[in-house]
Amino acid sequence: MTERIRSFLRERREDAPCLVIDREVVAENYRAFANALPDTRVFYAVKANPAPEILRLLADLGSCFDAASITEIEAALAAGAQPNRISFGNTIKKERDVARAFELGVRLFAVDCETEVGKIARAAPGSRVFCRLLVDNAGADWPLSRKFGCDGAMAADVLEHAKRQGLEPHGVSFHVGSQQRDPKMWDAALAISAGVFRACAERGINLAMVNLGGGFPAKYVKKVPSVRLYGDSIFRSLKKHFGNALPETVIEPGRGLVGDAGIIEAEVVLVSSKSKGDALRWVYLDIGKFGGLAETADEAIRYVIRTERDGDRKVACALAGPTCDSLDVLYEKEPYFLPISLEVGDKVLIEGTGAYTTTYSSVGFNGFAPLKQYVI
Ligand SMILES: *Cc1c(COP(=O)(O)O)cnc(C)c1O
């Protein structure tokens, strides 16, 4: 936790959990990406945290933006990004939203099939498109499944179709899975990408860009490599698969840019057990899955939780949220060790919660307000 967040929380007098983001950490993270991957443009994945203050800060630092909807495009524009710094990176778009994005000046779109190409050709004529590839997400704590992308052979067809429809086939993209803890996972994806570049070249289409996606980790309970290591590993793979004809590259970090810039302060509402002498304690907080901690689904993301009693002996606890839904349990299969002295009313700090929290909190399930956020 930074000193700025510590002093902000000392002054806070509200009766609900809140997320505090230190904008200086976001700026440091942005610079770390720029240094680790020089010659690579950063497209911040807006969905990770669309707070206007964060978008403005990143726009001022020179970042581009990966948007998934018209609302996200408008947010990036409002933050001062020119439309040529915004990509409509969702592969699943309504044609009227493509048209609206085109009206707003956006000229870069993701596709992963010919039907989507048809929408872009009609609603955003002449635009650049890149084809999303389906790649292995092993090693990611929050994989993105098979929902997006197509295989390399199909990608070449999709890009050729785009060309025939009057679009500009610009390149390929992939995502190796969010919270990807293995920097080597970009290698296989880059091998597929280089294959698509070759297949397209044989058809007279010269692709220019590889979008390396997101996946860069934030710091949770498990240790993660530094951004520099990711940069080195990716650069080696680029050389290996593309030789001297290196493509233009972009990255789309979300979690890696804002995750560790934020801390949630929450409160212990209840400590209990299920039977007398039961070793497992149940600790209930005033925040849970519906209050913003949705990524604890399947206990995938394991946050670092600090209390003021961390010096005391720790015991196994199931940790849950405050709502009347049994889904609202954060950690139970693998219990979380918390101080035996933890009491009702204690504050807890949940670290690394700057990404994928505020927008995941429900509008008011059980009457609990959405997660409040302060960008300081
Ligand atoms: C969510 C998303 C990202 C950001 O992923 P992180 O793992 O948070 O870095 C990047 N690109 C696309 C297309 C996404 O959907």
PDB file of N, CA and C in Angstrom, residues 1 8 16 113 116 193 228 230 232-233 235 244 251 295 303 318 321 374:
ATOM      1  N   MET A   1       0.844  -1.206   0.000  1.00  0.00           N
ATOM      2  CA  MET A   1       0.000   0.000   0.000  1.00  0.00           C
ATOM      3  C   MET A   1       0.873   1.247   0.000  1.00  0.00           C
ATOM      4  N   PHE A   8      -5.133   8.706   2.789  1.00  0.00           N
ATOM      5  CA  PHE A   8      -6.527   8.903   2.347  1.00  0.00           C
ATOM      6  C   PHE A   8      -7.474   8.111   3.237  1.00  0.00           C
ATOM      7  N   ALA A  16     -19.147   2.092   4.168  1.00  0.00           N
ATOM      8  CA  ALA A  16     -19.265   1.088   3.100  1.00  0.00           C
ATOM      9  C   ALA A  16     -17.876   0.785   2.584  1.00  0.00           C
ATOM     10  N   CYS A 113     -14.506 -13.727 -37.773  1.00  0.00           N
ATOM     11  CA  CYS A 113     -15.253 -14.552 -38.729  1.00  0.00           C
ATOM     12  C   CYS A 113     -15.750 -13.655 -39.864  1.00  0.00           C
ATOM     13  N   GLU A 116     -18.761 -11.125 -39.207  1.00  0.00           N
ATOM     14  CA  GLU A 116     -18.391  -9.860 -38.554  1.00  0.00           C
ATOM     15  C   GLU A 116     -17.717  -8.925 -39.576  1.00  0.00           C
ATOM     16  N   SER A 193       0.661 -16.594 -35.349  1.00  0.00           N
ATOM     17  CA  SER A 193       0.558 -15.275 -35.999  1.00  0.00           C
ATOM     18  C   SER A 193       1.456 -15.207 -37.240  1.00  0.00           C
ATOM     19  N   ARG A 228       9.349  -6.576 -17.224  1.00  0.00           N
ATOM     20  CA  ARG A 228      10.563  -6.649 -18.044  1.00  0.00           C
ATOM     21  C   ARG A 228      10.774  -8.062 -18.600  1.00  0.00           C
ATOM     22  N   TYR A 230       8.495 -10.281 -19.199  1.00  0.00           N
ATOM     23  CA  TYR A 230       7.517 -10.503 -20.268  1.00  0.00           C
ATOM     24  C   TYR A 230       8.016  -9.867 -21.566  1.00  0.00           C
ATOM     25  N   ASP A 232      11.090  -9.135 -22.501  1.00  0.00           N
ATOM     26  CA  ASP A 232      12.235  -9.868 -23.071  1.00  0.00           C
ATOM     27  C   ASP A 232      11.786 -11.134 -23.770  1.00  0.00           C
ATOM     28  N   SER A 233      10.913 -11.866 -23.097  1.00  0.00           N
ATOM     29  CA  SER A 233      10.464 -13.146 -23.635  1.00  0.00           C
ATOM     30  C   SER A 233       9.685 -12.946 -24.946  1.00  0.00           C
ATOM     31  N   PHE A 235       9.928 -10.388 -26.988  1.00  0.00           N
ATOM     32  CA  PHE A 235      10.816  -9.911 -28.046  1.00  0.00           C
ATOM     33  C   PHE A 235      11.605 -11.070 -28.667  1.00  0.00           C
ATOM     34  N   ASN A 244      13.883 -10.929 -39.358  1.00  0.00           N
ATOM     35  CA  ASN A 244      14.163  -9.492 -39.422  1.00  0.00           C
ATOM     36  C   ASN A 244      12.959  -8.662 -39.847  1.00  0.00           C
ATOM     37  N   ILE A 251       0.162  -3.796 -27.456  1.00  0.00           N
ATOM     38  CA  ILE A 251      -0.321  -4.597 -26.329  1.00  0.00           C
ATOM     39  C   ILE A 251      -1.590  -3.954 -25.792  1.00  0.00           C
ATOM     40  N   GLU A 295     -14.160 -11.901  -9.450  1.00  0.00           N
ATOM     41  CA  GLU A 295     -13.080 -12.767  -9.934  1.00  0.00           C
ATOM     42  C   GLU A 295     -12.633 -13.808  -8.912  1.00  0.00           C
ATOM     43  N   TYR A 303      -6.790 -12.796  -3.679  1.00  0.00           N
ATOM     44  CA  TYR A 303      -6.270 -11.492  -3.273  1.00  0.00           C
ATOM     45  C   TYR A 303      -5.461 -11.578  -1.980  1.00  0.00           C
ATOM     46  N   ALA A 318     -13.159 -19.683   6.173  1.00  0.00           N
ATOM     47  CA  ALA A 318     -13.911 -19.487   4.940  1.00  0.00           C
ATOM     48  C   ALA A 318     -14.257 -18.004   4.931  1.00  0.00           C
ATOM     49  N   GLY A 321     -19.099 -12.949   1.471  1.00  0.00           N
ATOM     50  CA  GLY A 321     -19.671 -11.613   1.399  1.00  0.00           C
ATOM     51  C   GLY A 321     -20.942 -11.514   2.215  1.00  0.00           C
ATOM     52  N   TYR A 374     -12.416   5.866  -5.407  1.00  0.00           N
ATOM     53  CA  TYR A 374     -11.731   7.162  -5.330  1.00  0.00           C
ATOM     54  C   TYR A 374     -10.405   7.030  -6.069  1.00  0.00           C
TER      55      TYR A 374
END
